[in-house]
Rosetta silent file (secondary structure, phi, psi, omega in degrees, C-alpha in Angstrom):
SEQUENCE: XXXXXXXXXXXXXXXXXXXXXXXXXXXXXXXXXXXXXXXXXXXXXXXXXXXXXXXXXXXXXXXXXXXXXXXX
SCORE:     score description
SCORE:     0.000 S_00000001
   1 L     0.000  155.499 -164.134    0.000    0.000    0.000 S_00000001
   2 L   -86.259  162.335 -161.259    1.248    3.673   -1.075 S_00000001
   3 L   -95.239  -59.069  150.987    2.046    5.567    2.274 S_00000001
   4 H     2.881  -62.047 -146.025   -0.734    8.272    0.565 S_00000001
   5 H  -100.942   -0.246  160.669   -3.406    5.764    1.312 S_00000001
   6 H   -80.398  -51.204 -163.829   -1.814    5.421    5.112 S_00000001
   7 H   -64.508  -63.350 -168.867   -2.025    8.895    5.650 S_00000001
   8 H   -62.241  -22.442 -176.574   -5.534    9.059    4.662 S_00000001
   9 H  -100.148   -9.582  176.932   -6.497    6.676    6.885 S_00000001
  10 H   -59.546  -21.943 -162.316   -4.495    7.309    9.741 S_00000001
  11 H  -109.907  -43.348  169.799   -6.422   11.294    9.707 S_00000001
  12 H   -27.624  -78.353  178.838   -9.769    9.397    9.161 S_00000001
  13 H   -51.194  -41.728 -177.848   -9.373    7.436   12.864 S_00000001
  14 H   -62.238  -43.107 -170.557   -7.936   10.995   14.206 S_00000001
  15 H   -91.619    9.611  154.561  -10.541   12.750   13.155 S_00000001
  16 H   -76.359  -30.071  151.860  -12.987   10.118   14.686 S_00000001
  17 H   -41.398  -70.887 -177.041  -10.648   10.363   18.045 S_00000001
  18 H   -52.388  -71.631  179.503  -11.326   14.315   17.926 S_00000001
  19 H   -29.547  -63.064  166.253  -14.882   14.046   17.487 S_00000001
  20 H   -47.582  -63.009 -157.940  -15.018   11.766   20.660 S_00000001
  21 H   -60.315  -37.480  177.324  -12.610   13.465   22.519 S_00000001
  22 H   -78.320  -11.770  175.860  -15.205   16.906   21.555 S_00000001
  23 H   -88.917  -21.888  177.507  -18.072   14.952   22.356 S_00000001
  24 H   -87.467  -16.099  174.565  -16.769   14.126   25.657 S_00000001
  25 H  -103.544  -37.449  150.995  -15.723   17.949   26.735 S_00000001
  26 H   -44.991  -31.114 -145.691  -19.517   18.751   25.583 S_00000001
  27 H  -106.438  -81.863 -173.839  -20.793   16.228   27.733 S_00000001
  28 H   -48.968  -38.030  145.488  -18.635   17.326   30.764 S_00000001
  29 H   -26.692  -52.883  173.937  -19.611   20.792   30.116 S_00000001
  30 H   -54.001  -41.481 -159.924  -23.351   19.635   30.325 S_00000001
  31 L   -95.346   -7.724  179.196  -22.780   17.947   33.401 S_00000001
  32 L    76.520   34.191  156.930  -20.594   21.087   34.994 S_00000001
  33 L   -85.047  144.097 -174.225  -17.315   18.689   35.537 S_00000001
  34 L  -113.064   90.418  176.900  -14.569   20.990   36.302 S_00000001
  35 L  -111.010   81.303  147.205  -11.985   18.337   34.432 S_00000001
  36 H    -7.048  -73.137  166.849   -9.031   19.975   32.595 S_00000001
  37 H   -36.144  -67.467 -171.799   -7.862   16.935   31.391 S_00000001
  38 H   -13.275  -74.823 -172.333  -11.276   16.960   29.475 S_00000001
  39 H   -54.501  -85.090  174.174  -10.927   20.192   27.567 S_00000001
  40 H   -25.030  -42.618 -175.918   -7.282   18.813   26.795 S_00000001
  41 H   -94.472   15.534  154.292   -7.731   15.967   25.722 S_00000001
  42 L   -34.478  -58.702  147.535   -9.042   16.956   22.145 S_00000001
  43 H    -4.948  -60.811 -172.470   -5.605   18.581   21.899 S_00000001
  44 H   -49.673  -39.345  173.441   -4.295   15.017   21.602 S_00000001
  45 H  -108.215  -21.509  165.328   -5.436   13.923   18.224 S_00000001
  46 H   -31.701  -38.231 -171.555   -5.446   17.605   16.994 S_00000001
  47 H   -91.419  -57.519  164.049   -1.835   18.048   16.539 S_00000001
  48 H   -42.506  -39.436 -155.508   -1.470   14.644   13.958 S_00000001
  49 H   -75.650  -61.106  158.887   -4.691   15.417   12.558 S_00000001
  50 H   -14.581  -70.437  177.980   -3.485   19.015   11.687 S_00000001
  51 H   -65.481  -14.301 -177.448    0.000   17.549   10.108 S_00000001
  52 H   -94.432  -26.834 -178.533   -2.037   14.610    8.043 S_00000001
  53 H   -67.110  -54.585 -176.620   -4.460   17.490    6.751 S_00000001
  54 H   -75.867   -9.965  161.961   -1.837   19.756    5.713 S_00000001
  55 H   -93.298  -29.437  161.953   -0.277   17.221    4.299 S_00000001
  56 H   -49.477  -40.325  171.238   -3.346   15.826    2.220 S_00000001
  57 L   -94.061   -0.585  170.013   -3.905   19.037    1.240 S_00000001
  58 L   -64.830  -61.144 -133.770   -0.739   20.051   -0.132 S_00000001
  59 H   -69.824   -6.067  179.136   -0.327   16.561   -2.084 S_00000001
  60 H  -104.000   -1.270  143.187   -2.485   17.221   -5.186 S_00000001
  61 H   -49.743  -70.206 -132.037   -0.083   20.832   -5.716 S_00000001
  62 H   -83.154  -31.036 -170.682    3.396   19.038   -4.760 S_00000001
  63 H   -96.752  -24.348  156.924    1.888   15.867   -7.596 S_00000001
  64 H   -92.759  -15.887  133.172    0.870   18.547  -10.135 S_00000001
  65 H   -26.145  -70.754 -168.534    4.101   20.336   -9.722 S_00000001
  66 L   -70.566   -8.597  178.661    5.824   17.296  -10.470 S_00000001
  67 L  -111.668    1.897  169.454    4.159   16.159  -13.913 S_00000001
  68 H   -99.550   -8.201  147.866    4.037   19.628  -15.348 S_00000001
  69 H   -79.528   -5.466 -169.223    7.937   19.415  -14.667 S_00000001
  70 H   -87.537  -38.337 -168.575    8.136   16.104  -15.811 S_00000001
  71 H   -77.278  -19.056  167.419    6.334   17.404  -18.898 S_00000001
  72 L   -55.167    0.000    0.000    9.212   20.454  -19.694 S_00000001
């Protein structure tokens, strides 16, 4: 498998992690828990998800870059 098709799925499960992890700081919110951790631990899958995004979205530039140089 192309490391491409790792990436995408690796930010697919992150961004199902964030979504829990924001459903779970709503929830604590609801209930008035004064947890820290909570609120934090979105943070956790945030920072990968961020670097798999920016890299997804770069890759169809950085791959059309390379065949209109390939084509010069």
């Amino acid at each position: 498998m192309s490391s491409n098709i790792w990436i995408r799925q690796i930010h697919r499960w992150l961004s199902i992690a964030f979504t829990v992890a924001v459903t779970a700081n709503i929830v604590a919110i609801a209930l008035q828990m004064q947890a820290v951790w909570i609120g934090l631990l979105a943070f956790v899958p945030l920072i990968p998800l961020l670097a798999t995004g920016l890299y997804l979205f770069a890759l169809p530039y950085v791959s059309q870059r390379r065949v209109n140089e390939a084509r010069s």
